[in-house]
Short mmCIF file of C-alpha atoms in Angstrom, two decimals:
data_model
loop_
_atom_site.label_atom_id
_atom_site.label_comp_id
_atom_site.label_asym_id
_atom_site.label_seq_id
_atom_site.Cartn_x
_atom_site.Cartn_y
_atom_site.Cartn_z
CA UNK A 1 0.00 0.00 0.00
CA UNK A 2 1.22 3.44 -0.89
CA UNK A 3 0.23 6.74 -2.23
CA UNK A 4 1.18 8.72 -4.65
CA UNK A 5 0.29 12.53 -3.82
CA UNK A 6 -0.48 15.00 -6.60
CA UNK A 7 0.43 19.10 -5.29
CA UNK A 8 -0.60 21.87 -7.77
CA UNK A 9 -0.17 24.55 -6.10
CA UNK A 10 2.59 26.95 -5.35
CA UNK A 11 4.36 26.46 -1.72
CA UNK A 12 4.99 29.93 -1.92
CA UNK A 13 1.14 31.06 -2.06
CA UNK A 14 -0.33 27.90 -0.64
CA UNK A 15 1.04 26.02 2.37
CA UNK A 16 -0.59 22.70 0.51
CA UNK A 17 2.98 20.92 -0.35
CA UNK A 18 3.95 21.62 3.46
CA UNK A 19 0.12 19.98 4.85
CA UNK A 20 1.51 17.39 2.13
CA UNK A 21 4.55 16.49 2.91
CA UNK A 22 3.47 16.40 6.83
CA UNK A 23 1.45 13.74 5.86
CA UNK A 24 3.08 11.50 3.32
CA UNK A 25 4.09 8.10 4.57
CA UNK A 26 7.29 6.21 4.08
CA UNK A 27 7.71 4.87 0.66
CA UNK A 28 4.93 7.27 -0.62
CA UNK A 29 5.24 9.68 -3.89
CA UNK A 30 4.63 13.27 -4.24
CA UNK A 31 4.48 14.84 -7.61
CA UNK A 32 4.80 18.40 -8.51
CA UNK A 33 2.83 19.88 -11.24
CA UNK A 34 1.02 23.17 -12.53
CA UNK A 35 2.48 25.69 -10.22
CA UNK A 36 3.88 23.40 -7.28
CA UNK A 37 6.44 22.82 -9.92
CA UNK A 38 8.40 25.67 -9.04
CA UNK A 39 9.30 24.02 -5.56
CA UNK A 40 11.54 21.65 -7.22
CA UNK A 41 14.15 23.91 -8.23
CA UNK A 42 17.19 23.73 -6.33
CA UNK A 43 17.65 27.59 -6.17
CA UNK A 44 14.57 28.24 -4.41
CA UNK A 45 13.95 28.57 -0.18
CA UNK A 46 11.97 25.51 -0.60
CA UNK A 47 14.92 22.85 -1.34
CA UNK A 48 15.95 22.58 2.11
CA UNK A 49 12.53 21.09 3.47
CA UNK A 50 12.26 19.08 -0.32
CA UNK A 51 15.66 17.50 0.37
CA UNK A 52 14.36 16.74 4.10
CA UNK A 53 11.50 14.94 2.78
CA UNK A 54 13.30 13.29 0.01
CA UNK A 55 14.61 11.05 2.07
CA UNK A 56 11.10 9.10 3.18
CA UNK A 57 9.44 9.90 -0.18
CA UNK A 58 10.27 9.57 -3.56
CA UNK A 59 9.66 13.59 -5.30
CA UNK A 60 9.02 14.16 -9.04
CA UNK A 61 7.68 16.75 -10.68
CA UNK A 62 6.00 17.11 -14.25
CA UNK A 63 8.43 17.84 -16.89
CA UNK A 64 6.07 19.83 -19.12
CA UNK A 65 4.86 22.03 -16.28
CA UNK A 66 8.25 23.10 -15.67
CA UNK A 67 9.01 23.67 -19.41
CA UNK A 68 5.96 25.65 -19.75
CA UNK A 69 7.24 28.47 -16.75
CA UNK A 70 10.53 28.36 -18.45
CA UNK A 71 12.06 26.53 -15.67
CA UNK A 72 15.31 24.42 -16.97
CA UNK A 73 14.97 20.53 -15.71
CA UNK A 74 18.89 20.96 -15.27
CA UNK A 75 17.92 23.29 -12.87
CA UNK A 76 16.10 20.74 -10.75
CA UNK A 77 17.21 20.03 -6.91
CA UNK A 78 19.73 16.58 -7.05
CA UNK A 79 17.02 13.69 -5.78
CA UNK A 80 13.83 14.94 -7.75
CA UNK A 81 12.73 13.27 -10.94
CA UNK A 82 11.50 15.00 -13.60
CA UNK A 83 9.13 13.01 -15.47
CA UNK A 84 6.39 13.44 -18.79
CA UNK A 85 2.89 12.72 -18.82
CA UNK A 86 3.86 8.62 -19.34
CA UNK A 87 5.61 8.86 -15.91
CA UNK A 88 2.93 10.25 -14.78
CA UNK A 89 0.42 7.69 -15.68
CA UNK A 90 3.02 4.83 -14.59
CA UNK A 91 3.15 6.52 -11.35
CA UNK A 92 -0.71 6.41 -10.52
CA UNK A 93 -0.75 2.81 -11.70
CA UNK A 94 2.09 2.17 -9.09
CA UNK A 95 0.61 3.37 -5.97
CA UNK A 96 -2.72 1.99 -4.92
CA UNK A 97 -3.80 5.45 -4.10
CA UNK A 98 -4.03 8.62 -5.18
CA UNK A 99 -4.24 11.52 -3.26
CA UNK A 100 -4.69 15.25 -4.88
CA UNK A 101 -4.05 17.83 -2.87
CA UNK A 102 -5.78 21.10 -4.68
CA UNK B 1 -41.29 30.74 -14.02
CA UNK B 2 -43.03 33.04 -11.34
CA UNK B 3 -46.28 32.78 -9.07
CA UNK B 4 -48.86 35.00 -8.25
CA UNK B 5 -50.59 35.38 -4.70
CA UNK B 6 -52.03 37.88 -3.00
CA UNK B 7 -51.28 40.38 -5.74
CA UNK B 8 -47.43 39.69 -5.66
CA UNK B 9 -45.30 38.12 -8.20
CA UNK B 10 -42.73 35.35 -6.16
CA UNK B 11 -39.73 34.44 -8.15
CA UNK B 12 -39.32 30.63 -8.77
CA UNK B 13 -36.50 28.25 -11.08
CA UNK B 14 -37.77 26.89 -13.94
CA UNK B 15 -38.80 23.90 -12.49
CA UNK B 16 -40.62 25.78 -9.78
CA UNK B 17 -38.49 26.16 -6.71
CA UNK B 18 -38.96 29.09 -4.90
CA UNK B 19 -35.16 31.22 -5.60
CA UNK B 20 -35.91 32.89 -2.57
CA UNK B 21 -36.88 30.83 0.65
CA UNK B 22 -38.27 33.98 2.38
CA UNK B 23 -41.22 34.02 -0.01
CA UNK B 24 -42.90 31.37 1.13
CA UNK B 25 -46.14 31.24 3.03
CA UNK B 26 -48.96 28.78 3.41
CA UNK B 27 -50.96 30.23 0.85
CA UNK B 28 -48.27 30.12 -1.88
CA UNK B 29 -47.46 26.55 -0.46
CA UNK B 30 -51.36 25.89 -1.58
CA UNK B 31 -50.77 27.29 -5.00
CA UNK B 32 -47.59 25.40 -5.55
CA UNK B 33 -49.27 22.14 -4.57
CA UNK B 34 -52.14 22.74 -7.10
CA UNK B 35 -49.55 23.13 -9.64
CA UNK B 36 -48.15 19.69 -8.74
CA UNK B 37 -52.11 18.52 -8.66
CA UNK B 38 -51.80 17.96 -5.27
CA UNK B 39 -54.73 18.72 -3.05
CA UNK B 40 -52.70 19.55 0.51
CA UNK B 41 -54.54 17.47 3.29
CA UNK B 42 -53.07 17.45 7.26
CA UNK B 43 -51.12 14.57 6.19
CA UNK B 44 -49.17 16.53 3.34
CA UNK B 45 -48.89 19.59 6.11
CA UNK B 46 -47.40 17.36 8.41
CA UNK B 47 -44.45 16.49 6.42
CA UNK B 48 -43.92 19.87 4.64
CA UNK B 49 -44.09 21.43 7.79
CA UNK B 50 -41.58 18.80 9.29
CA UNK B 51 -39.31 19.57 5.73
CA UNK B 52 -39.62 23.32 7.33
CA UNK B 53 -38.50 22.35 10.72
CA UNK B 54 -35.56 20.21 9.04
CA UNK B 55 -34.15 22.95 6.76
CA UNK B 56 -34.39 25.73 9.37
CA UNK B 57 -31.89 23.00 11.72
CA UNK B 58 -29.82 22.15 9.18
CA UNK B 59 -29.90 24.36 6.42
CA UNK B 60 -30.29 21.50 3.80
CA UNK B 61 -33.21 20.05 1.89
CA UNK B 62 -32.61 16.45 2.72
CA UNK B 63 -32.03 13.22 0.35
CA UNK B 64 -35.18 11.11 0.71
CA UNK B 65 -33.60 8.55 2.18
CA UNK B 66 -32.71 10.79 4.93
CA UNK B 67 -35.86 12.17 5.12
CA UNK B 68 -37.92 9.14 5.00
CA UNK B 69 -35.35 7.62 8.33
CA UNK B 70 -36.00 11.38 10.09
CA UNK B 71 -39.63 10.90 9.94
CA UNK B 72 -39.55 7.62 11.01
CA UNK B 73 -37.73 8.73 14.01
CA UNK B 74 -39.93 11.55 14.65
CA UNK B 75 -43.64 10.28 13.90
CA UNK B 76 -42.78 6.50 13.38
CA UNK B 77 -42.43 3.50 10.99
CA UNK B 78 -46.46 3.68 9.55
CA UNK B 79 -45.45 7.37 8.44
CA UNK B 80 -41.31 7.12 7.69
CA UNK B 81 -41.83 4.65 4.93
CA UNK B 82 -41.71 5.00 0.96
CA UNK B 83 -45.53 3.79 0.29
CA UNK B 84 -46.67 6.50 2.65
CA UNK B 85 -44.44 9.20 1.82
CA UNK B 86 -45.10 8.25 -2.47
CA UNK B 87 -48.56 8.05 -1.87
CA UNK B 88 -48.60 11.60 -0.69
CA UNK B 89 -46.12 13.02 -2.96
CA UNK B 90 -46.36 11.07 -5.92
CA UNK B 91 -43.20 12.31 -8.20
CA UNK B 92 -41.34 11.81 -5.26
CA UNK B 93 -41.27 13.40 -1.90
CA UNK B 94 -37.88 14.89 -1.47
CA UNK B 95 -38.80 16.71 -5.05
CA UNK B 96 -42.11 17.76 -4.83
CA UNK B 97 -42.77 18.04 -0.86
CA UNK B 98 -39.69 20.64 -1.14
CA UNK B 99 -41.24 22.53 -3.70
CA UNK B 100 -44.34 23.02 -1.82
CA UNK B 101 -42.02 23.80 1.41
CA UNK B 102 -40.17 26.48 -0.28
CA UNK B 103 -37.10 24.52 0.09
CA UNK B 104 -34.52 24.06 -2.82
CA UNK B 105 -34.21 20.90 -4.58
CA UNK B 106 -32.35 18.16 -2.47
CA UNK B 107 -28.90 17.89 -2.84
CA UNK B 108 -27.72 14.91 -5.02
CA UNK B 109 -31.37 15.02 -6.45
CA UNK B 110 -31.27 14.94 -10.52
CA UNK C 1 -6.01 -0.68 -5.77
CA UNK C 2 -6.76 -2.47 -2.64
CA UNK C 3 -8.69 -5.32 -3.63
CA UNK C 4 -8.43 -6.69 0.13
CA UNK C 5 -10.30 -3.78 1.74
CA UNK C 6 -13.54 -3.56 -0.72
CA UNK C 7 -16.11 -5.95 0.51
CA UNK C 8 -18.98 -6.93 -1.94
CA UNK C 9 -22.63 -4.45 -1.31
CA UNK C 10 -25.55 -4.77 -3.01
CA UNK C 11 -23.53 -6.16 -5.68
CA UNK C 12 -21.45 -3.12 -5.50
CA UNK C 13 -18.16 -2.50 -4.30
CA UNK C 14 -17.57 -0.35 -1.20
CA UNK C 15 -14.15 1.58 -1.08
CA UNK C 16 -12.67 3.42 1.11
CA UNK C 17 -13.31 7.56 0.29
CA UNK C 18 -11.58 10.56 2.77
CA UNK C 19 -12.56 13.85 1.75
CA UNK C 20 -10.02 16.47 3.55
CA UNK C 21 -11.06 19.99 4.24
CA UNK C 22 -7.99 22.12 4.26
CA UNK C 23 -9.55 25.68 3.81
CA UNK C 24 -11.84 27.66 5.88
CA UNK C 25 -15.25 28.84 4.87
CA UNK C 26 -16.48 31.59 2.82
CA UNK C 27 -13.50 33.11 1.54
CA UNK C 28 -12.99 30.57 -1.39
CA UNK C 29 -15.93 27.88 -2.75
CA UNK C 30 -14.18 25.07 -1.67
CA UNK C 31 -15.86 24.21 1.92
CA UNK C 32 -19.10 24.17 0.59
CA UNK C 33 -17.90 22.37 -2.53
CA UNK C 34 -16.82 19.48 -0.43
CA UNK C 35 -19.31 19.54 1.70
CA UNK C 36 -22.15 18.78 -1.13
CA UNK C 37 -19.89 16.25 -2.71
CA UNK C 38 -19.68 14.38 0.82
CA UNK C 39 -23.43 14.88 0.91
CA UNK C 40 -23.90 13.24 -2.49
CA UNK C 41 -21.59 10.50 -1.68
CA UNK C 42 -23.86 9.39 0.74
CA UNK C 43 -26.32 8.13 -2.16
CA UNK C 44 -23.21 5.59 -3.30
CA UNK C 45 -23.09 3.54 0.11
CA UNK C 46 -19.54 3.87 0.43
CA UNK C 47 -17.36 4.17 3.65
CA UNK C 48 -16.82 7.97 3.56
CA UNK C 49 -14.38 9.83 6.01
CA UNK C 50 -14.07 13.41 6.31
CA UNK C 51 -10.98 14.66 7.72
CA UNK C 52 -10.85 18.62 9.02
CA UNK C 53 -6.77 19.90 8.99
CA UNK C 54 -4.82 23.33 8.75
CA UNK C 55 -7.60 26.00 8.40
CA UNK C 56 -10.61 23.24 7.37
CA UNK C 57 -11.00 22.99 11.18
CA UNK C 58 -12.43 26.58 11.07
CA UNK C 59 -15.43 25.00 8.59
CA UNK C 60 -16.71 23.60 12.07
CA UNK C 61 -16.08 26.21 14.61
CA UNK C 62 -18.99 26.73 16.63
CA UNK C 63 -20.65 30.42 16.75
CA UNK C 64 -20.60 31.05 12.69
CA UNK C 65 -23.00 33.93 11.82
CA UNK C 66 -22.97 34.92 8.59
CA UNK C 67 -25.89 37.80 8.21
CA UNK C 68 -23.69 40.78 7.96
CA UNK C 69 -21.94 38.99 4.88
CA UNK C 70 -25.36 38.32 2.93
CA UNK C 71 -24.03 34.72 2.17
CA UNK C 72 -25.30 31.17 3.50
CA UNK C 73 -24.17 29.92 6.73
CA UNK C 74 -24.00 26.34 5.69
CA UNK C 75 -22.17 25.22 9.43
CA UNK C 76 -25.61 23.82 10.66
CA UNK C 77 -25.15 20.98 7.25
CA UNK C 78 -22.14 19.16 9.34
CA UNK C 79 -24.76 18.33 11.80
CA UNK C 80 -27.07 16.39 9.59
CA UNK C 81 -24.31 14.32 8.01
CA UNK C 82 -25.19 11.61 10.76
CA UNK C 83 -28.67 11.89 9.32
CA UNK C 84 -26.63 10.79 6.04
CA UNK C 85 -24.81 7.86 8.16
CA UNK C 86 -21.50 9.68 8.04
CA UNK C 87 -20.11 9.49 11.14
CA UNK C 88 -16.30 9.20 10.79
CA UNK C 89 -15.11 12.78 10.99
CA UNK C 90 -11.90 13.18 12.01
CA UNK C 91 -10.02 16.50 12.86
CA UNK C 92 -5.94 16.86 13.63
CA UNK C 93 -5.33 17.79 16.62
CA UNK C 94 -1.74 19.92 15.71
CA UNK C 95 -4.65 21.82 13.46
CA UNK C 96 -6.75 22.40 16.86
CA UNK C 97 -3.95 23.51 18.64
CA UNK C 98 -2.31 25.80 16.01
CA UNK C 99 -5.23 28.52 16.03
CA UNK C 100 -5.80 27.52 19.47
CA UNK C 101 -8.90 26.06 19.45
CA UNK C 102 -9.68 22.56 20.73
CA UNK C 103 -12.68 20.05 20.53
CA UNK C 104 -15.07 22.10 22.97
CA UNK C 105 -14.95 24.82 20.02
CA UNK C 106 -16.56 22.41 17.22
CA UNK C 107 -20.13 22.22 16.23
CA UNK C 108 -19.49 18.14 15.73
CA UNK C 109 -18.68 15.12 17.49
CA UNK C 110 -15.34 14.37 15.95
CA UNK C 111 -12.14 12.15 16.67
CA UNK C 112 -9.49 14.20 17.73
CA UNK C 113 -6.26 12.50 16.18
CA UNK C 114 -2.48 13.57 15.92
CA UNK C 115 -1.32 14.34 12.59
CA UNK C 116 0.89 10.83 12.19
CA UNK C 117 -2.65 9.40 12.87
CA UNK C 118 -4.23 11.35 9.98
CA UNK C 119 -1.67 10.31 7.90
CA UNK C 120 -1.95 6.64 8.00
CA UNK C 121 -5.38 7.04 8.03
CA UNK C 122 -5.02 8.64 4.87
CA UNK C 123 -2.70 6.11 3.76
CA UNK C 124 -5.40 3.31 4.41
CA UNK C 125 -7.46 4.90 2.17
CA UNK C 126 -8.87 4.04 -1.66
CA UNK C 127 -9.24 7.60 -2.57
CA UNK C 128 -8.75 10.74 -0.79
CA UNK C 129 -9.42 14.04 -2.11
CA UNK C 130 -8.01 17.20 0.18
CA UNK C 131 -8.75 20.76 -1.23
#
């Protein structure tokens, strides 16, 4: 049994990736898309707390998303996977739950 | 659509729900029943009135379901049953028995 | 996705549902969104939980009065979801204490549980949807 957690929202507007990661369990996924993408960059305040949680929870976010805001995937924080719409899909199909956070 | 009592025009949806709650009063309840070609006996005031009661409490028209298990609580099994409650109201009491209470459609009702 | 928690219903399958309430009322649509889609969820027969965390524990705070603001105040509808037969409402207690409220301030009976509590009980879960 795990989840895999879908954030859209900006942790800089929203706290909804922090109520998120406070309640992901071991082994569990989080995925970043639409604006929550902007949390995986390594430059931003947010990498601390990502790298934290990175370490109970596997973190992606939605290659696309990111390519759409201009954001570089080379610019991604080390231990995040960037994946396409495919990953996505494979993702869902690998947790037995799926848990949007909007 | 719109009704007309007492000289005033009351706003209604187009399938007849009051849009304002406030409007209501026995006498439109009376009209809106005659629309529905229901003749309002004490047994039709008794659960419009409870519908009322149920709304102001919880500020919801309730499923039928619900309401059919509330007014078996409240006035027992020979009244909180579908044959009673159909036989009353007979395109279906959470729909029309809200219309005549002024109430809006239930939620989850199609 | 968790075949060994659904049990067979009316020839139906019951699964496990958590709607989570995250935002307090009236300044966005969300609250009462939820709240009519755990209403409708009712008509399914399926083992619905509705969890209350961050600001969602402000949707429940006794003492709402909403006149001034010429909008519903829909607080009274948590009370008839037992009419509905939902009865597992759950509300973190880290939410409580943040804004300093605590059980005696909610309009509901609820469970008080800690947050690592909410989150396996999330984690148990078929679907949860949190907005």
């Amino acid at each position: 049994m795990s989840t895999l957690h879908t954030v859209n929202k900006s942790p800089f507007e929203r706290a909804n990736l922090q109520s998120c990661l406070g309640h992901a369990q071991k082994g569990d996924s989080v995925l970043l898309l639409e604006d929550a993408v902007v949390a995986a960059m390594a430059a931003t305040a947010m990498a601390p707390k990502l790298a934290d949680a990175a370490q109970s929870v596997k973190i992606f976010v939605l290659g696309p998303d990111l390519k759409a805001r201009g954001l570089d995937p080379a610019g991604v924080a080390d231990g995040i996977g960037v994946v396409d719409y495919d990953g996505f899909v494979d993702l869902a199909a690998e947790n037995s739950t799926v848990h949007a956070w909007l | 659509m719109a009704y007309e009592t007492n000289g005033k025009t009351v706003e209604a949806d187009e399938e007849g729900f009051l849009v304002n709650i406030n409007d209501w009063n026995e006498d439109l309840a009376g009209l809106i029943a005659k629309d529905e070609g229901i003749d309002m006996s004490p047994e039709h005031w008794e659960v419009v009135n409870f519908l009322r009661e149920y709304y102001a409490e919880y500020q919801i028209a309730p499923a039928v379901r619900v309401l059919t298990k509330a007014i078996a609580k409240k006035m027992g099994p020979e009244k909180g049953n579908n044959k009673y409650l159909y036989e009353l109201f007979p395109y279906g009491p959470g729909k029309q028995a809200c219309k005549i209470a002024g109430l809006p459609k239930p939620t989850g009702c199609v | 996705m968790g075949d060994k928690m659904e049990e067979e219903y009316e020839g139906g399958v019951v699964k496990k549902f958590m709607f989570v309430n995250r935002k307090a009322p009236y300044g966005t649509v969300y609250a009462l969104e939820v709240l009519e889609m755990v209403l409708i969820s009712a008509a399914f027969d399926q083992d619905v939980h509705v969890a209350f965390l961050d600001d969602g524990v402000y949707q429940i705070k006794k003492g709402q009065d909403t006149k001034d603001l010429g909008h519903k105040n829909f607080s009274p509808t948590y009370r008839a979801l037992e009419g509905y037969d939902i009865e597992k409402l759950f509300v973190e207690r880290e939410s409580l204490e943040e804004r300093g409220l605590s059980e005696a301030d909610l309009l509901v009976d609820v469970e008080v549980v800690s947050r690592a509590d909410m989150a396996k009980l999330m984690g148990e879960m078929d679907v949860v949807m949190t907005a």
